[in-house]
Amino acid sequence: MSDVFPVLDLRDADRGPEARAAFLDQLRSAIHEIGFFQLVGHGVEGADRLLELARDFFALPEAELEQLSILNSPHFRGYSEVGRERTQGTPDQRAQLDIGPENETLVPGPDDPSYLWLAGPNQWPQSMPELRPAVIDWITALTQVSQRLLRLILASLEAPEDFLDPVVSPDPHVHFKLLHYPGRTHDGEHSDQGIGVHKDYGLLTLLLQDHHGGLQVSVNDSEFADVPVIPGAFVVNLGELLEVATRGYLRATTHRVVSPASGVNRYSAPFFFNPRLEATMQPLPTRFVREAAGVVHDPANPLSSSYGNNTMRGMLRAFPEVIARHHPELLQRQT
């Protein structure tokens, strides 16, 4: 199934009218039919260094990592040990560091939307001062690639390229993770759940993965396909908000990561390009959307056109201990 995922070269968009038209056709086909593709020619450097920093970070003493615990953050920032995050109620077998836009601590008022808690400061390891500038540079570079790619997606759909500028400018709520998937250490029903089957909340995800692989994408109701590792490529997939904005013409495809074999450590770094927290998606003005059949209806995961609401609902499922410690009122609203 390795030929399922097209490889697109971003440089083709600037190689003249014919090359651009072919690129847009390939792009539209990929995002409509599968919702995943691999992107090369993006010009972003430093991937090997970032993965090296990830390995160094997760090798820090456990006591130092615990000082950065996501349980300390009402903003869902910081370190999560293996099993802290849950997908569909089951603990994921991965450790991670969650990072977002660096903001001052904000305490929403009683009448403010709960998603304002998603804005706040990050937690950084004191013994690795080199991590923060490297991650910030990486986020800046991938934000630029994502902004360009989003405009090309709109062009491929014959929509105005600037139509979504108001929802992502001037401060998109990007999200970045460093991930460590340790090798399997036990047998059991969910022992291979690096992360369970899910969709991403926002607009675009750009994934840097090491050579071990493990990412699998749902290609039909009963089959998952392995995403091959291509050195220098980003694996790109669409989030739920693009499915909403296109009435289902574009696909936010379910995917998962299978834990590596015993003794193998997998590292990856997904970057999530999202709208502003308060942004609400509107249907794209294009014939492809007008003729679309509608979004996938999942009673367990009803989609919202509000990015903040969509994401906060996901946090309730993914980090119940953070919610219980910092936001118990949100649990009361659910009951």
Coordinates of C-alpha atoms in Angstrom, one line a residue, residues 56-72 79-84 94-96 125 127 180 182:
D56 CA 18.1 14.1 24.5
F57 CA 15.0 15.4 26.1
F58 CA 13.4 12.1 26.8
A59 CA 16.7 10.8 28.2
L60 CA 16.6 13.4 30.9
P61 CA 16.3 12.2 34.5
E62 CA 12.8 11.3 35.4
A63 CA 12.8 13.8 38.3
E64 CA 13.5 16.7 35.9
L65 CA 10.9 15.5 33.5
E66 CA 8.3 15.4 36.3
Q67 CA 9.0 19.0 37.1
L68 CA 7.6 19.8 33.7
S69 CA 4.5 17.6 34.1
I70 CA 1.5 18.6 32.1
L71 CA -0.5 18.1 35.4
N72 CA 1.1 21.4 36.5
Y79 CA 5.6 16.7 29.7
S80 CA 3.4 13.6 29.7
E81 CA 4.8 10.3 30.7
V82 CA 3.8 7.1 28.9
G83 CA 0.1 6.5 29.4
R84 CA -0.9 10.0 30.5
R94 CA 4.0 7.3 24.3
A95 CA 5.7 10.1 26.2
Q96 CA 5.5 13.7 24.9
P125 CA 13.8 22.0 30.8
S127 CA 19.2 21.7 31.7
H180 CA 8.8 9.2 22.2
P182 CA 9.2 3.2 23.5

